[in-house]
PDB file of C-alpha atoms in Angstrom:
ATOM      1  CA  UNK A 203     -14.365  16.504 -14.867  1.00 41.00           C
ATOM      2  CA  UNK A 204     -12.193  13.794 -15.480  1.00 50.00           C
ATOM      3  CA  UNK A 205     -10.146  15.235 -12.068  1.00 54.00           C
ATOM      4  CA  UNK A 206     -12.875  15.266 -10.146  1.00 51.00           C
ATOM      5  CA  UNK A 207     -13.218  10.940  -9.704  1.00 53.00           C
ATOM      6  CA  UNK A 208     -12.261   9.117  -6.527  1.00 64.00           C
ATOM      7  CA  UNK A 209      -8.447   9.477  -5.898  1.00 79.00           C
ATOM      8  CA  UNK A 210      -8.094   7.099  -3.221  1.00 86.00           C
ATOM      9  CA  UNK A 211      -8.198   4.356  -5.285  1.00 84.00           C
ATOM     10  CA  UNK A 212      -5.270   5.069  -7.295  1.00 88.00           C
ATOM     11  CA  UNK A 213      -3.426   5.808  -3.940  1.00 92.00           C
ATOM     12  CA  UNK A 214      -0.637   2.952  -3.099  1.00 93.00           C
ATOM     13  CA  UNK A 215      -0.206   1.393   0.197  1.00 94.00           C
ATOM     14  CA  UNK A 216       2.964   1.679   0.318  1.00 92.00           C
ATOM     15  CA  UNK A 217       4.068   3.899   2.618  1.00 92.00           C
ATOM     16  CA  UNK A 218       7.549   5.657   0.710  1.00 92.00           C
ATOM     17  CA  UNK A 219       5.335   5.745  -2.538  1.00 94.00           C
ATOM     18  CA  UNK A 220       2.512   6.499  -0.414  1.00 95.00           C
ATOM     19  CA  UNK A 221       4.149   9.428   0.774  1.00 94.00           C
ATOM     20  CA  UNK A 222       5.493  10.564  -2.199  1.00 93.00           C
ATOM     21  CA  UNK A 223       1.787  10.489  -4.094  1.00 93.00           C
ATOM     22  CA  UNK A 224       0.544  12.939  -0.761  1.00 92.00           C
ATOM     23  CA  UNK A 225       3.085  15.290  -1.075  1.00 91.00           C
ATOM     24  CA  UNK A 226       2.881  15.913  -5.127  1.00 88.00           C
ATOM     25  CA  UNK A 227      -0.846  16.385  -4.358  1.00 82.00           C
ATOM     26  CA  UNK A 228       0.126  19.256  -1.917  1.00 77.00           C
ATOM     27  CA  UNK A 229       1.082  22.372  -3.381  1.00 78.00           C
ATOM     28  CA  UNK A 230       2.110  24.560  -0.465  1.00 76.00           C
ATOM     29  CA  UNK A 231       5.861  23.714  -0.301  1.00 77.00           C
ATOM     30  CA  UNK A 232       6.127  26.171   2.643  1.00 88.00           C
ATOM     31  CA  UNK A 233       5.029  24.475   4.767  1.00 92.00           C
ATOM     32  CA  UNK A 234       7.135  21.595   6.616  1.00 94.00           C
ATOM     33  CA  UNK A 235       6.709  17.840   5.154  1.00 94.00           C
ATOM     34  CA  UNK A 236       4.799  17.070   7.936  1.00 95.00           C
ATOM     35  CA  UNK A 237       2.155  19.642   7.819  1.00 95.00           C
ATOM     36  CA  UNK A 238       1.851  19.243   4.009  1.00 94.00           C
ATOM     37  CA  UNK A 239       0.964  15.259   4.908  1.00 95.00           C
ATOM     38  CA  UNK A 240      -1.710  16.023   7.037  1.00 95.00           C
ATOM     39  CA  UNK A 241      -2.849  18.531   4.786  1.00 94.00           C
ATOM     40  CA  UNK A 242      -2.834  16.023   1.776  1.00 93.00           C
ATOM     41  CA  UNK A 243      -4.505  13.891   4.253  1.00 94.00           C
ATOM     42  CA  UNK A 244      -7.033  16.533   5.185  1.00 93.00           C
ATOM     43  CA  UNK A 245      -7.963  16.815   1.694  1.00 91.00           C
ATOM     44  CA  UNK A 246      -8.065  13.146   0.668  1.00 92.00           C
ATOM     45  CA  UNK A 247     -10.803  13.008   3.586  1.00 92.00           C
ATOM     46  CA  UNK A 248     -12.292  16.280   2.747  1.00 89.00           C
ATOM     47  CA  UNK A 249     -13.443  15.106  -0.876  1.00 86.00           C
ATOM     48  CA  UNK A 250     -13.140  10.709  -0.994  1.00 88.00           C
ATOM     49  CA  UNK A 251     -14.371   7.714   1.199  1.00 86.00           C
ATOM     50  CA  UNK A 252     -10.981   6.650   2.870  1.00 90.00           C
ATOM     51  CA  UNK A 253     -11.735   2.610   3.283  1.00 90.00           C
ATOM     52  CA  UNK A 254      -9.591   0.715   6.255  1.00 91.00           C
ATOM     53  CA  UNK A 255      -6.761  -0.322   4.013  1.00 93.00           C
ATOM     54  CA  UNK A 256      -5.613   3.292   3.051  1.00 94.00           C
ATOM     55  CA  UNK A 257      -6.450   4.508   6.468  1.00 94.00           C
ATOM     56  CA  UNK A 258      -4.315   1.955   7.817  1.00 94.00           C
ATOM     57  CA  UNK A 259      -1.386   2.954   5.231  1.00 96.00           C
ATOM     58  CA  UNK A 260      -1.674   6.451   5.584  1.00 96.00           C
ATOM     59  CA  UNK A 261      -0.977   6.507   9.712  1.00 96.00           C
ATOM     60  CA  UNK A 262       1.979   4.399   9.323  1.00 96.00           C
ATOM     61  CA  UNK A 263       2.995   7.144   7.023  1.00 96.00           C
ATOM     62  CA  UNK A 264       2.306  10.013   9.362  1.00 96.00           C
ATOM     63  CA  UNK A 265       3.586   7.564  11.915  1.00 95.00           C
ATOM     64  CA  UNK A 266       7.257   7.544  10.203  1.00 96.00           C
ATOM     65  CA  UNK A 267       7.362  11.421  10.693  1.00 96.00           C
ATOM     66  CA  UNK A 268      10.011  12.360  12.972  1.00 96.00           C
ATOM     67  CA  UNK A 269       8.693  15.710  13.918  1.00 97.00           C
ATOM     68  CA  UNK A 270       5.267  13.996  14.897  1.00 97.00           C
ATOM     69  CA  UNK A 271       4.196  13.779  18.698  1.00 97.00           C
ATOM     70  CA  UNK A 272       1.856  11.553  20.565  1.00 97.00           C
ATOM     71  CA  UNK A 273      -0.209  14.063  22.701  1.00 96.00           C
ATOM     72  CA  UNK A 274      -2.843  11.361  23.950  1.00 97.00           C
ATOM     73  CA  UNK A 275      -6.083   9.858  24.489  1.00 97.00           C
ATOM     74  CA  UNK A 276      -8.514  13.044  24.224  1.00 97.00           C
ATOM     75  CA  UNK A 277     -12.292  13.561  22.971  1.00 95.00           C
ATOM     76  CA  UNK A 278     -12.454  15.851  19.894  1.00 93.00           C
ATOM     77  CA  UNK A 279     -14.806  19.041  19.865  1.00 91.00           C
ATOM     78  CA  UNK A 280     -17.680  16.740  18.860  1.00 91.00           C
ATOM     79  CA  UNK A 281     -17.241  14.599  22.057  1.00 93.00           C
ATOM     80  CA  UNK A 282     -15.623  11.549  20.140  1.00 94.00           C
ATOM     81  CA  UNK A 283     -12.947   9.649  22.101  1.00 96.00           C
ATOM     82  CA  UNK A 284      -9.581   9.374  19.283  1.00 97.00           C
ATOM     83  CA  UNK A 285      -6.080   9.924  19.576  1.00 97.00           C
ATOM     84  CA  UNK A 286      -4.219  13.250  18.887  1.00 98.00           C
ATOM     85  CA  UNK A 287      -1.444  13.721  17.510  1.00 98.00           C
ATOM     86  CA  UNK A 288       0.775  16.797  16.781  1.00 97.00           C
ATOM     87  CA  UNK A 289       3.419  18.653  14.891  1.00 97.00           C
ATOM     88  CA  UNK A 290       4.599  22.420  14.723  1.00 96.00           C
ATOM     89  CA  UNK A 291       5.428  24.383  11.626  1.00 95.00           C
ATOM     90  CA  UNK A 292       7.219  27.873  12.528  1.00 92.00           C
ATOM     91  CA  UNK A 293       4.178  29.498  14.962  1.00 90.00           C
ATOM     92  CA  UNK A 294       2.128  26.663  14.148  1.00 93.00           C
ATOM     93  CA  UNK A 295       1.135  23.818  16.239  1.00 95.00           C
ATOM     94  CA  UNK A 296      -0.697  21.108  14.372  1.00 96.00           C
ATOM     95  CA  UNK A 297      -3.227  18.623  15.552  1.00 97.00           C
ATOM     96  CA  UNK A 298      -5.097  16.088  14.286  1.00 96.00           C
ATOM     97  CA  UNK A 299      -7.278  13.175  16.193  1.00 97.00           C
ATOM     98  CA  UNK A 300      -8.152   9.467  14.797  1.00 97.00           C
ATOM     99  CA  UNK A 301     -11.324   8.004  16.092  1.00 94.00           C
ATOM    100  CA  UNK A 302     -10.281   5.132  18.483  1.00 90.00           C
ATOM    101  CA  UNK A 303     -13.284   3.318  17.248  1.00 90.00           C
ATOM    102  CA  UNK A 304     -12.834   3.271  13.568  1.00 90.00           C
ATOM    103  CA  UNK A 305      -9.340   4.537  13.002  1.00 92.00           C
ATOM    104  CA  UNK A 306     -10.647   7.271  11.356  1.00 93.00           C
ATOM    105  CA  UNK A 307      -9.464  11.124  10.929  1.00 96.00           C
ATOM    106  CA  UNK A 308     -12.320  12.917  13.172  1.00 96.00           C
ATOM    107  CA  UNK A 309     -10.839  16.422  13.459  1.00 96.00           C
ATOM    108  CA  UNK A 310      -7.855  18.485  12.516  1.00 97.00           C
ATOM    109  CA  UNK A 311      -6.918  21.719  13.929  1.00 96.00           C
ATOM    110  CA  UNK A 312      -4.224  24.994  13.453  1.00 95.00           C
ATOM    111  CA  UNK A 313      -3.549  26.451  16.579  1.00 94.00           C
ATOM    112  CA  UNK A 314      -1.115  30.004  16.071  1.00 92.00           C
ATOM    113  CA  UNK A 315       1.465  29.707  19.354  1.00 90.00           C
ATOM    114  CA  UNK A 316       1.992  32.958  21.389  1.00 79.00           C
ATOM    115  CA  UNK A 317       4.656  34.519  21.070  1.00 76.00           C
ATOM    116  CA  UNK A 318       5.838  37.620  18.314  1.00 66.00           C
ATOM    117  CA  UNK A 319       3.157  39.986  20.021  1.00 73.00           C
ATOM    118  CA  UNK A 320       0.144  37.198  20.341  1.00 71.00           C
ATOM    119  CA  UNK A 321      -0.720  36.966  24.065  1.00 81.00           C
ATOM    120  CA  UNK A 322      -2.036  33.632  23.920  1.00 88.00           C
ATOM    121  CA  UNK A 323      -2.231  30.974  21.618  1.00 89.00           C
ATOM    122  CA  UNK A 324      -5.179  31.204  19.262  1.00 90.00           C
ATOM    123  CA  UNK A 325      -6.745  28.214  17.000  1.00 91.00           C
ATOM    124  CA  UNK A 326      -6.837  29.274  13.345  1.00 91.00           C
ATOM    125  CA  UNK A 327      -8.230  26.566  11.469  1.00 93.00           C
ATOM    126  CA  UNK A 328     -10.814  23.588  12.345  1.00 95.00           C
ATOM    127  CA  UNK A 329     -11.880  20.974  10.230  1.00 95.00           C
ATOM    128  CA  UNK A 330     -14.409  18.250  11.953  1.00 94.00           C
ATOM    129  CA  UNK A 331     -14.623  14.933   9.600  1.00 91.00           C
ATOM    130  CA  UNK A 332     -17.988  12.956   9.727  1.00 85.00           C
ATOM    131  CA  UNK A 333     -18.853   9.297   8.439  1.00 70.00           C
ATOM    132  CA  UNK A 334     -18.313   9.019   4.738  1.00 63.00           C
ATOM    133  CA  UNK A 335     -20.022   6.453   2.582  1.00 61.00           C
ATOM    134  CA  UNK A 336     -20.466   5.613  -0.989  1.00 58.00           C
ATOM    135  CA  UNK A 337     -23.993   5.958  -2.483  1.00 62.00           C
ATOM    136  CA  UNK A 338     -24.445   2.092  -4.019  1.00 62.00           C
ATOM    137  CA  UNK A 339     -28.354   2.565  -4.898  1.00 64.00           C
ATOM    138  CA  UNK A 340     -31.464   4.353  -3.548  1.00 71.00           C
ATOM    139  CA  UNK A 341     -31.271   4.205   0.108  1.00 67.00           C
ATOM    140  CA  UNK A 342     -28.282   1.996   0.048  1.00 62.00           C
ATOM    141  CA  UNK A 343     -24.517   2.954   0.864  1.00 59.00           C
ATOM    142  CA  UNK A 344     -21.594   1.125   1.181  1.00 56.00           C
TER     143      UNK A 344
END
């Protein structure tokens, strides 16, 4: 149980020990640095409330990623305006959008390219990332 409390907090801000802490969280080492990031990053959001500070830290991370592209101003599959972002592992192209608004991760995506028999590119994986709070009291959250 003990693994189970909020690992953001321990997190540094820092962006090479930063980086470091995301990628010993992330066990698939097949993958390229990149892709394990966001996948860290994916999971930090999946199961924590990422404040501003760490939010902050953890783009200019991403940000220092050679293999990562700018792709543009677009509206995720809920309709929220953000910015995407990309990178490609093997077949793999990568996305992920951060809510212009907030800063935010709103959406990540896998999409397999075509190629080795596909006919078109196909989207494996999407993940869709919603408000997170802390519960402070009855009917109050942070």
């Amino acid at each position: 149980a003990a693994d189970l409390g909020p690992r953001a907090a321990t997190l540094s801000r820092s962006q090479e020990e930063l980086r470091d802490q995301l990628l010993d969280g992330e066990p698939q080492t097949g993958m390229t640095r990149t892709h394990r990031l966001v996948r860290a990053v994916e999971d930090l959001y999946s199961h924590d409330v990422v404040e501003p500070g760490l939010r902050a830290a953890l783009w200019r991370t991403l940000a220092a990623q050679d293999d990562l592209r700018d792709i543009g101003r677009v509206r995720d599959r809920n309709g929220r305006p953000g910015q995407a972002f990309g990178f490609e592992d093997g077949s793999l192209l990568g996305v992920f959008v951060i809510s212009s608004a907030t800063g935010g991760l709103l959406a990540t995506e896998l999409i397999r390219l075509a190629g080795s028999g596909r006919p078109r590119p196909a989207v494996e994986e999407y993940r869709t990332y919603l408000t997170a709070r802390w519960v402070a009291g009855p009917g109050r959250t942070s």
